[in-house]
Tab-separated table of C-alpha atoms and ligand atoms in Angstrom:
chain	number	residue	atom	x	y	z
A	1	MET	CA	-50.482	-14.991	-45.906
A	2	LEU	CA	-48.369	-18.174	-45.940
A	3	LYS	CA	-46.131	-17.159	-48.844
A	4	GLY	CA	-42.709	-18.780	-48.547
A	5	LYS	CA	-43.890	-21.326	-45.964
A	6	ASN	CA	-43.298	-25.013	-46.676
A	7	ILE	CA	-45.926	-27.205	-45.156
A	8	ILE	CA	-45.639	-30.969	-45.416
A	9	ILE	CA	-48.896	-32.840	-45.086
A	10	GLY	CA	-48.480	-36.504	-44.137
A	11	ILE	CA	-51.619	-38.476	-44.915
A	12	THR	CA	-52.274	-41.892	-43.421
A	13	GLY	CA	-54.903	-44.523	-44.074
A	14	GLY	CA	-58.041	-43.388	-42.281
A	15	ILE	CA	-61.549	-42.777	-43.509
A	16	ALA	CA	-61.116	-39.009	-42.937
A	17	VAL	CA	-58.534	-38.690	-45.757
A	18	TYR	CA	-61.086	-36.973	-47.998
A	19	LYS	CA	-61.272	-34.051	-45.533
A	20	VAL	CA	-57.600	-33.306	-46.166
A	21	CYS	CA	-58.510	-32.190	-49.717
A	22	ASP	CA	-60.112	-29.116	-48.161
A	23	ILE	CA	-57.105	-28.467	-45.911
A	24	VAL	CA	-54.614	-28.677	-48.795
A	25	SER	CA	-56.790	-26.505	-51.000
A	26	LYS	CA	-57.136	-23.821	-48.313
A	27	LEU	CA	-53.406	-23.798	-47.549
A	28	VAL	CA	-52.629	-23.347	-51.240
A	29	LYS	CA	-55.119	-20.477	-51.409
A	30	LEU	CA	-53.179	-18.905	-48.542
A	31	HIS	CA	-50.072	-19.189	-50.776
A	32	ALA	CA	-48.305	-21.917	-48.788
A	33	ASN	CA	-46.100	-24.382	-50.626
A	34	VAL	CA	-47.674	-27.720	-49.784
A	35	ASP	CA	-45.951	-31.077	-50.249
A	36	VAL	CA	-47.972	-34.202	-49.608
A	37	ILE	CA	-46.578	-37.527	-48.485
A	38	MET	CA	-49.073	-40.386	-48.422
A	39	THR	CA	-48.679	-43.802	-46.880
A	40	LYS	CA	-49.503	-46.710	-49.179
A	41	ASN	CA	-52.675	-47.333	-47.167
A	42	ALA	CA	-53.773	-43.704	-47.520
A	43	THR	CA	-53.758	-44.074	-51.313
A	44	GLU	CA	-56.500	-46.720	-50.923
A	45	PHE	CA	-58.845	-43.944	-49.772
A	46	VAL	CA	-58.067	-41.028	-52.130
A	47	SER	CA	-55.844	-41.080	-55.187
A	48	PRO	CA	-52.521	-39.159	-55.011
A	49	LEU	CA	-53.677	-37.443	-58.214
A	50	THR	CA	-56.276	-35.514	-56.204
A	51	PHE	CA	-53.593	-34.121	-53.890
A	52	GLU	CA	-51.230	-33.456	-56.793
A	53	SER	CA	-53.912	-31.356	-58.445
A	54	LEU	CA	-54.745	-29.495	-55.248
A	55	SER	CA	-51.158	-28.900	-54.064
A	56	HIS	CA	-49.646	-28.320	-57.543
A	57	ASN	CA	-46.767	-30.542	-56.400
A	58	PRO	CA	-45.943	-34.205	-56.983
A	59	VAL	CA	-47.203	-36.440	-54.192
A	60	VAL	CA	-44.667	-38.784	-52.632
A	61	THR	CA	-45.816	-42.285	-51.795
A	62	ASP	CA	-42.716	-44.364	-52.359
A	63	MET	CA	-39.383	-44.290	-50.546
A	64	PHE	CA	-37.522	-45.798	-53.481
A	65	ASN	CA	-39.011	-43.948	-56.425
A	66	ARG	CA	-36.216	-43.489	-58.985
A	67	THR	CA	-37.954	-41.168	-61.393
A	68	LYS	CA	-37.231	-37.933	-59.476
A	69	GLU	CA	-34.126	-35.730	-59.709
A	70	TRP	CA	-31.251	-36.915	-57.589
A	71	GLU	CA	-31.718	-35.876	-54.017
A	72	ILE	CA	-32.318	-37.734	-50.814
A	73	GLU	CA	-35.937	-36.762	-50.745
A	74	HIS	CA	-36.850	-37.601	-47.168
A	75	ILE	CA	-33.967	-35.504	-45.850
A	76	SER	CA	-34.703	-32.537	-48.133
A	77	PHE	CA	-38.393	-32.612	-47.141
A	78	ALA	CA	-37.461	-32.879	-43.477
A	79	LYS	CA	-35.158	-29.864	-43.775
A	80	LYS	CA	-37.404	-27.572	-45.775
A	81	ALA	CA	-40.537	-28.069	-43.663
A	82	HIS	CA	-41.688	-25.080	-41.639
A	83	THR	CA	-44.261	-27.392	-40.192
A	84	PHE	CA	-45.205	-31.018	-40.613
A	85	VAL	CA	-48.830	-32.059	-40.251
A	86	ILE	CA	-50.078	-35.642	-40.012
A	87	VAL	CA	-53.729	-35.644	-40.908
A	88	PRO	CA	-55.580	-37.875	-40.446
A	89	ALA	CA	-53.172	-39.651	-38.114
A	90	THR	CA	-53.970	-43.346	-37.745
A	91	ALA	CA	-53.362	-45.336	-34.576
A	92	ASN	CA	-50.714	-47.104	-36.627
A	93	ILE	CA	-48.603	-44.008	-37.467
A	94	ILE	CA	-48.865	-42.730	-33.897
A	95	GLY	CA	-47.631	-46.093	-32.606
A	96	LYS	CA	-44.773	-46.133	-35.108
A	97	LEU	CA	-43.672	-42.581	-34.333
A	98	ALA	CA	-43.785	-43.198	-30.601
A	99	GLN	CA	-41.369	-46.107	-31.138
A	100	GLY	CA	-39.115	-44.364	-33.652
A	101	ILE	CA	-39.973	-46.738	-36.476
A	102	ALA	CA	-38.975	-45.525	-39.948
A	103	ASP	CA	-40.244	-48.060	-42.461
A	104	ASP	CA	-41.722	-45.855	-45.182
A	105	MET	CA	-41.314	-42.372	-46.662
A	106	LEU	CA	-43.578	-40.649	-44.132
A	107	THR	CA	-42.136	-42.152	-40.949
A	108	THR	CA	-38.564	-41.744	-42.209
A	109	THR	CA	-39.073	-38.067	-43.061
A	110	LEU	CA	-40.785	-37.423	-39.736
A	111	LEU	CA	-37.893	-38.946	-37.848
A	112	ALA	CA	-35.506	-36.607	-39.672
A	113	THR	CA	-37.419	-33.357	-39.286
A	114	LYS	CA	-36.690	-30.641	-36.763
A	115	SER	CA	-39.810	-28.653	-37.672
A	116	PRO	CA	-42.859	-28.511	-35.398
A	117	VAL	CA	-45.060	-31.581	-35.882
A	118	ILE	CA	-48.847	-31.326	-35.703
A	119	ILE	CA	-50.809	-34.533	-35.278
A	120	ALA	CA	-54.553	-34.737	-35.929
A	121	PRO	CA	-55.684	-38.234	-34.885
A	122	ALA	CA	-58.896	-39.779	-36.185
A	123	MET	CA	-60.162	-43.256	-35.443
A	124	ASN	CA	-62.860	-45.382	-33.854
A	125	THR	CA	-63.574	-44.507	-30.198
A	126	ASP	CA	-62.381	-47.859	-28.836
A	127	MET	CA	-59.115	-47.499	-30.750
A	128	TYR	CA	-58.715	-43.928	-29.483
A	129	THR	CA	-59.371	-44.775	-25.844
A	130	ASN	CA	-57.187	-47.909	-25.928
A	131	HIS	CA	-54.528	-47.426	-23.253
A	132	VAL	CA	-51.637	-48.498	-25.508
A	133	PHE	CA	-52.701	-45.921	-28.073
A	134	GLN	CA	-53.118	-43.241	-25.378
A	135	SER	CA	-49.664	-43.981	-24.042
A	136	ASN	CA	-48.200	-43.629	-27.584
A	137	LEU	CA	-50.029	-40.334	-28.049
A	138	ALA	CA	-48.732	-39.079	-24.680
A	139	THR	CA	-45.183	-39.998	-25.758
A	140	LEU	CA	-45.524	-37.854	-28.894
A	141	HIS	CA	-47.049	-35.014	-26.883
A	142	ASN	CA	-44.204	-35.200	-24.362
A	143	ASN	CA	-41.717	-35.122	-27.244
A	144	GLY	CA	-43.173	-31.775	-28.352
A	145	ALA	CA	-45.761	-32.734	-30.974
A	146	ILE	CA	-48.838	-30.515	-31.147
A	147	ILE	CA	-51.913	-32.712	-30.865
A	148	VAL	CA	-55.154	-31.457	-32.418
A	149	GLN	CA	-57.719	-33.187	-30.218
A	150	PRO	CA	-60.315	-35.206	-32.120
A	151	ALA	CA	-63.956	-34.223	-31.853
A	152	THR	CA	-66.803	-36.270	-30.418
A	153	GLY	CA	-69.708	-37.270	-32.601
A	154	ARG	CA	-70.987	-39.879	-35.000
A	155	LEU	CA	-68.086	-41.780	-36.547
A	156	ALA	CA	-67.909	-43.314	-40.019
A	157	CYS	CA	-68.173	-46.797	-38.461
A	158	GLY	CA	-71.563	-45.845	-36.987
A	159	ASP	CA	-70.371	-45.505	-33.368
A	160	ASN	CA	-70.891	-42.337	-31.389
A	161	GLY	CA	-67.970	-41.027	-29.368
A	162	VAL	CA	-64.559	-39.444	-29.402
A	163	GLY	CA	-62.243	-39.995	-32.383
A	164	LYS	CA	-63.763	-37.885	-35.173
A	165	LEU	CA	-61.164	-35.789	-37.016
A	166	ALA	CA	-61.101	-32.252	-35.594
A	167	ASP	CA	-62.854	-29.598	-37.631
A	168	VAL	CA	-60.897	-28.543	-40.736
A	169	ASP	CA	-60.818	-24.912	-39.547
A	170	VAL	CA	-59.399	-25.950	-36.173
A	171	ILE	CA	-56.621	-27.868	-37.923
A	172	LEU	CA	-55.978	-24.935	-40.267
A	173	SER	CA	-55.726	-22.395	-37.474
A	174	THR	CA	-53.345	-24.704	-35.580
A	175	ILE	CA	-51.150	-24.835	-38.691
A	176	ILE	CA	-51.278	-21.059	-39.160
A	177	ASP	CA	-50.517	-20.390	-35.483
A	178	THR	CA	-47.505	-22.698	-35.729
A	179	VAL	CA	-46.134	-21.306	-38.971
A	180	MET	CA	-46.696	-17.611	-38.334
A	181	PRO	CA	-44.450	-16.474	-35.496
A	182	GLN	CA	-45.962	-13.018	-35.073
A	183	ARG	CA	-49.471	-13.482	-33.695
A	184	ASP	CA	-49.583	-10.426	-31.493
A	185	LEU	CA	-53.042	-9.372	-32.704
A	186	LEU	CA	-54.585	-12.795	-32.173
A	187	GLY	CA	-58.332	-12.477	-31.677
A	188	ARG	CA	-58.264	-8.647	-31.838
A	189	ARG	CA	-60.995	-7.122	-33.960
A	190	VAL	CA	-59.590	-4.573	-36.376
A	191	LEU	CA	-61.628	-2.311	-38.646
A	192	ILE	CA	-59.667	-0.804	-41.521
A	193	THR	CA	-60.794	1.595	-44.232
A	194	ALA	CA	-58.964	1.727	-47.547
A	195	GLY	CA	-59.175	3.196	-51.025
A	196	ALA	CA	-60.868	6.262	-52.402
A	197	THR	CA	-64.522	7.189	-52.303
A	198	ILE	CA	-66.399	8.424	-55.347
A	199	GLU	CA	-68.936	11.254	-55.518
A	200	LYS	CA	-71.205	11.515	-58.530
A	201	ILE	CA	-71.330	14.698	-60.625
A	202	ASP	CA	-73.855	13.374	-63.112
A	203	ALA	CA	-74.810	10.099	-64.797
A	204	VAL	CA	-71.299	9.570	-66.221
A	205	ARG	CA	-68.850	11.719	-64.226
A	206	TYR	CA	-67.534	11.715	-60.704
A	207	ILE	CA	-65.090	13.295	-58.266
A	208	SER	CA	-62.514	11.088	-56.548
A	209	ASN	CA	-58.818	11.115	-55.639
A	210	PHE	CA	-55.613	9.244	-56.416
A	211	SER	CA	-55.791	6.666	-53.607
A	212	THR	CA	-55.250	3.093	-54.860
A	213	GLY	CA	-56.026	1.337	-51.583
A	214	LYS	CA	-52.526	-0.216	-51.467
A	215	MET	CA	-51.641	1.077	-48.011
A	216	GLY	CA	-54.923	0.051	-46.379
A	217	ILE	CA	-54.921	-3.356	-48.056
A	218	ALA	CA	-51.321	-3.937	-46.872
A	219	LEU	CA	-52.472	-3.044	-43.344
A	220	ALA	CA	-55.460	-5.378	-43.570
A	221	LYS	CA	-53.276	-8.288	-44.723
A	222	ASN	CA	-50.669	-7.647	-42.045
A	223	ALA	CA	-53.317	-7.444	-39.295
A	224	ARG	CA	-54.914	-10.654	-40.562
A	225	ASP	CA	-51.536	-12.431	-40.650
A	226	ARG	CA	-50.939	-11.384	-37.038
A	227	GLY	CA	-54.141	-13.119	-36.002
A	228	ALA	CA	-56.624	-10.231	-36.050
A	229	ILE	CA	-60.229	-10.605	-37.173
A	230	VAL	CA	-60.271	-7.947	-39.858
A	231	THR	CA	-63.110	-6.005	-41.423
A	232	LEU	CA	-62.042	-3.946	-44.428
A	233	VAL	CA	-64.340	-1.147	-45.533
A	234	LEU	CA	-63.106	-0.686	-49.061
A	235	GLY	CA	-63.711	2.117	-51.502
A	236	SER	CA	-62.371	2.324	-55.036
A	237	HIS	CA	-59.072	0.403	-55.304
A	238	SER	CA	-56.671	-0.759	-57.977
A	239	VAL	CA	-55.065	-3.733	-56.234
A	240	PRO	CA	-56.951	-6.963	-55.502
A	241	ALA	CA	-58.988	-7.112	-52.292
A	242	PRO	CA	-57.457	-9.572	-49.825
A	243	ASP	CA	-58.840	-12.993	-48.819
A	244	TYR	CA	-59.857	-14.257	-45.420
A	245	MET	CA	-61.470	-11.162	-44.034
A	246	ASP	CA	-64.805	-9.434	-44.169
A	247	VAL	CA	-64.677	-6.945	-47.050
A	248	VAL	CA	-67.427	-4.314	-47.155
A	249	ASN	CA	-67.438	-2.491	-50.488
A	250	VAL	CA	-68.553	1.131	-50.531
A	251	THR	CA	-68.682	3.907	-53.104
A	252	THR	CA	-69.416	7.236	-51.435
A	253	THR	CA	-68.085	8.855	-48.270
A	254	GLN	CA	-71.573	8.709	-46.754
A	255	GLN	CA	-71.641	4.947	-47.325
A	256	MET	CA	-68.172	4.566	-45.804
A	257	TYR	CA	-69.316	6.661	-42.835
A	258	ASP	CA	-72.419	4.506	-42.316
A	259	GLU	CA	-70.553	1.192	-42.607
A	260	VAL	CA	-67.747	2.294	-40.281
A	261	LEU	CA	-69.976	3.855	-37.650
A	262	ALA	CA	-72.168	0.740	-37.586
A	263	ARG	CA	-69.104	-1.352	-36.728
A	264	VAL	CA	-67.079	0.768	-34.297
A	265	LYS	CA	-68.552	-0.917	-31.220
A	266	ASP	CA	-67.637	-4.402	-32.512
A	267	ASN	CA	-63.962	-3.561	-32.963
A	268	ASP	CA	-60.948	-2.914	-30.721
A	269	ILE	CA	-58.831	-1.038	-33.233
A	270	ILE	CA	-59.970	1.285	-36.023
A	271	ILE	CA	-57.504	2.306	-38.708
A	272	LYS	CA	-58.631	5.009	-41.102
A	273	SER	CA	-56.324	4.646	-44.069
A	274	ALA	CA	-58.891	5.395	-46.773
A	275	ALA	CA	-58.996	8.666	-48.659
A	276	PRO	CA	-62.681	9.581	-48.514
A	277	CYS	CA	-63.719	12.624	-50.538
A	278	ASP	CA	-64.153	15.560	-48.187
A	279	TYR	CA	-66.718	17.103	-50.508
A	280	LYS	CA	-69.625	15.909	-52.583
A	281	VAL	CA	-71.658	17.633	-55.254
A	282	GLU	CA	-74.648	19.304	-53.656
A	283	HIS	CA	-77.103	18.288	-56.390
A	284	TYR	CA	-75.820	15.666	-58.801
A	285	ALA	CA	-77.666	15.184	-62.059
A	286	ASP	CA	-79.268	11.894	-63.088
A	287	THR	CA	-78.573	12.754	-66.718
A	288	LYS	CA	-75.396	14.026	-68.397
A	289	HIS	CA	-74.486	17.688	-67.997
A	290	LYS	CA	-74.289	19.443	-71.391
A	291	GLU	CA	-74.039	23.082	-70.310
A	292	GLU	CA	-71.368	25.311	-71.868
A	293	HIS	CA	-70.385	26.634	-68.434
A	294	LEU	CA	-70.891	24.387	-65.475
A	295	THR	CA	-70.528	25.466	-61.881
A	296	LEU	CA	-70.599	22.752	-59.263
A	297	SER	CA	-71.593	23.510	-55.733
A	298	LEU	CA	-69.754	21.235	-53.307
A	299	VAL	CA	-70.799	20.512	-49.756
A	300	LYS	CA	-68.820	18.882	-46.954
A	301	ASN	CA	-69.114	15.155	-46.431
A	302	PRO	CA	-69.380	13.796	-42.891
A	303	ASP	CA	-66.019	13.474	-41.091
A	304	ILE	CA	-65.659	9.756	-40.366
A	305	ALA	CA	-62.546	9.950	-38.173
A	306	ARG	CA	-63.939	12.776	-36.038
A	307	GLN	CA	-67.155	10.861	-35.377
A	308	VAL	CA	-65.246	7.652	-34.559
A	309	GLY	CA	-63.047	9.698	-32.195
A	310	LYS	CA	-66.150	10.945	-30.382
A	311	ILE	CA	-67.567	7.486	-29.649
A	312	LYS	CA	-64.480	5.316	-29.487
A	313	ASP	CA	-64.078	5.045	-25.664
A	314	ASN	CA	-60.966	2.902	-25.053
A	315	ARG	CA	-60.660	1.715	-28.625
A	316	ILE	CA	-57.541	2.633	-30.537
A	317	LEU	CA	-57.988	5.000	-33.440
A	318	VAL	CA	-55.291	5.417	-36.071
A	319	VAL	CA	-55.602	8.141	-38.687
A	320	PHE	CA	-53.536	9.072	-41.720
A	321	SER	CA	-52.509	12.584	-42.527
A	322	ALA	CA	-51.390	13.274	-46.090
A	323	GLU	CA	-49.792	16.714	-46.000
A	324	THR	CA	-48.021	18.980	-48.452
A	325	GLU	CA	-46.279	21.223	-45.861
A	326	ASN	CA	-45.543	21.314	-42.095
A	327	THR	CA	-46.222	17.582	-42.147
A	328	CYS	CA	-45.670	16.637	-38.499
A	329	GLU	CA	-47.213	19.790	-37.073
A	330	ASN	CA	-50.375	19.441	-39.151
A	331	ALA	CA	-50.564	15.707	-38.538
A	332	TYR	CA	-50.371	16.112	-34.763
A	333	ALA	CA	-53.067	18.769	-34.888
A	334	LYS	CA	-55.201	16.287	-36.827
A	335	LEU	CA	-54.586	13.583	-34.216
A	336	GLN	CA	-55.767	15.946	-31.478
A	337	SER	CA	-58.802	17.181	-33.354
A	338	LYS	CA	-59.971	13.620	-34.077
A	339	ASN	CA	-59.146	12.237	-30.617
A	340	ALA	CA	-56.904	9.657	-32.330
A	341	ASP	CA	-54.157	7.610	-30.656
A	342	LEU	CA	-51.728	7.456	-33.550
A	343	VAL	CA	-51.319	9.445	-36.726
A	344	VAL	CA	-49.401	8.258	-39.751
A	345	ALA	CA	-48.021	11.409	-41.343
A	346	ASN	CA	-46.604	11.696	-44.787
A	347	CYS	CA	-45.720	14.460	-47.157
A	348	VAL	CA	-47.321	13.433	-50.438
A	349	LEU	CA	-45.001	15.730	-52.393
A	350	THR	CA	-41.926	13.683	-51.414
A	351	GLU	CA	-40.781	11.227	-54.060
A	352	GLY	CA	-41.567	7.637	-52.974
A	353	ALA	CA	-44.397	8.675	-50.636
A	354	GLY	CA	-48.153	8.925	-50.918
A	355	PHE	CA	-50.744	7.828	-53.441
A	356	GLY	CA	-50.164	5.151	-56.026
A	357	THR	CA	-46.520	4.386	-55.185
A	358	ASP	CA	-45.358	0.994	-53.904
A	359	THR	CA	-43.345	2.724	-51.194
A	360	ASN	CA	-44.074	5.242	-48.502
A	361	ILE	CA	-42.120	7.554	-46.206
A	362	VAL	CA	-44.011	8.190	-43.005
A	363	THR	CA	-43.609	9.514	-39.511
A	364	LEU	CA	-45.605	7.838	-36.758
A	365	ILE	CA	-46.820	10.263	-34.106
A	366	ASP	CA	-48.604	9.138	-30.959
A	367	ARG	CA	-50.891	11.116	-28.662
A	368	TYR	CA	-47.889	12.272	-26.577
A	369	ASN	CA	-46.353	13.708	-29.762
A	370	THR	CA	-43.606	11.073	-29.766
A	371	GLN	CA	-42.414	11.044	-33.352
A	372	THR	CA	-40.845	8.067	-35.137
A	373	ALA	CA	-39.609	8.945	-38.615
A	374	LEU	CA	-39.310	5.861	-40.813
A	375	PRO	CA	-37.074	5.653	-43.874
A	376	ILE	CA	-38.483	4.875	-47.313
A	377	MET	CA	-39.916	1.370	-47.284
A	378	SER	CA	-42.510	-0.761	-49.043
A	379	LYS	CA	-46.128	-0.244	-48.041
A	380	GLU	CA	-46.073	-3.792	-46.613
A	381	GLN	CA	-43.153	-2.834	-44.338
A	382	VAL	CA	-44.858	0.422	-43.364
A	383	ALA	CA	-48.007	-1.574	-42.523
A	384	SER	CA	-45.977	-3.828	-40.280
A	385	ARG	CA	-44.379	-0.872	-38.460
A	386	ILE	CA	-47.753	0.819	-37.974
A	387	LEU	CA	-49.186	-2.347	-36.457
A	388	ASP	CA	-46.093	-2.739	-34.230
A	389	ALA	CA	-46.924	0.727	-32.878
A	390	VAL	CA	-50.605	-0.219	-32.483
A	391	VAL	CA	-49.657	-3.375	-30.570
A	392	LYS	CA	-47.516	-1.234	-28.235
A	393	LEU	CA	-50.507	1.036	-27.599
A	394	THR	CA	-52.619	-1.978	-26.625
A	395	GLN	CA	-50.109	-3.176	-24.001
B	1	FMN	C1	-62.258	-48.501	-44.416
B	1	FMN	C2	-61.152	-48.325	-43.410
B	1	FMN	C3	-61.135	-47.215	-42.598
B	1	FMN	C4	-60.136	-47.035	-41.652
B	1	FMN	N1	-60.125	-45.915	-40.889
B	1	FMN	C5	-59.181	-45.772	-39.954
B	1	FMN	C6	-59.173	-44.614	-39.133
B	1	FMN	O1	-60.019	-43.740	-39.249
B	1	FMN	N2	-58.193	-44.503	-38.205
B	1	FMN	C7	-57.222	-45.434	-38.041
B	1	FMN	O2	-56.376	-45.281	-37.160
B	1	FMN	N3	-57.204	-46.529	-38.824
B	1	FMN	C8	-58.137	-46.720	-39.762
B	1	FMN	N4	-58.114	-47.824	-40.564
B	1	FMN	C9	-57.045	-48.821	-40.377
B	1	FMN	C10	-55.774	-48.353	-41.046
B	1	FMN	O3	-55.983	-48.181	-42.421
B	1	FMN	C11	-54.675	-49.392	-40.775
B	1	FMN	O4	-54.342	-49.397	-39.403
B	1	FMN	C12	-53.451	-49.143	-41.599
B	1	FMN	O5	-52.458	-50.085	-41.231
B	1	FMN	C13	-52.886	-47.730	-41.437
B	1	FMN	O6	-51.721	-47.574	-42.190
B	1	FMN	P1	-50.912	-46.225	-42.271
B	1	FMN	O7	-50.875	-45.656	-40.905
B	1	FMN	O8	-49.575	-46.619	-42.769
B	1	FMN	O9	-51.628	-45.364	-43.276
B	1	FMN	C14	-59.101	-48.030	-41.515
B	1	FMN	C15	-59.118	-49.123	-42.359
B	1	FMN	C16	-60.127	-49.288	-43.293
B	1	FMN	C17	-60.115	-50.491	-44.162
């Protein structure tokens, strides 16, 4: 999600320093590159080694450290930052920044950066409400800093009141909102199906299809990165399931049907990118078939998209149509028959399109039969274009 994003975490000497371990760890899990700068006083609370281990980067504590490669470190940090977060921010650092003081590595780098600066103050209530402190905080706010308001509650010093470091998840979402420019699905609830379903033949054999789940997983990640609350109903897949969403694993088409139908009402957008088996074996065997000649009787599975289309009301329904001929014509007919709002059509016989490939070649067709043919692109790019079209439909 945050791949390629440089986040600098400036840590100052407050009791809440230990909570930053969780923030750094979560940012790294989201694939951000995290550099930590600690004030000397911050190192009294938690050792730099902890943050080195969590960030997988050296922690900077000293302005005049000579052991590093030659570069003016505070300037290079200031330049590479996509966002700069001071957490916890002491009364001291806020006072220094408000006055433009640059007397250590953290304050000097902050003075040089042009990136957005997020400040998460934490301190005793009397310190926080002190009018000099409030005037310093207002100065930083007026200069464009994003202030994550502290919470109210029981403080480490035993007092009860305002000044507790904001919840880790609040700080994290502020960072993500700042770093990710495209948040056009913020707060939208998106249900996505991906992968293939599996229908048993007997105790050891099954029917399935060639879907790897790549397209649906790319869609789920893209929707998540744009701020959506994503539920992924996931069949058989050969790429890793994504983090930071609700993943519901299913095997059969009936299970996928049940899980999707149970969730339609809780979602605003439903994207059916899975390849559920249309048929299942009428009577599968609990033991292994050994017959010389075996005839399987197949019966139709429930049609998930059609049922969603029937009950969707104003929700947006996106379906996929993998065709082998008359691609756009057949895809539009599918859109109409399922009461969908957008169909993603592709001809699976074209090289670079369809199952298992890293690329896809699709045409997006809306309910007015407006067709947008996209060139060959990665499934991640296709996902982004599909969601652009979905966002347009929501406006
Ligand atoms: C145990 C302890 C806890 C402290 N907690 C805080 C705090 O939560 N917030 C704060 O502003 N200062 C706190 N301080 C005071 C700061 O450490 C002090 O103002 C220091 O000069 C901050 O330096 P720095 O901003 O360079 O890290 C605490 C001090 C001690 C000894």
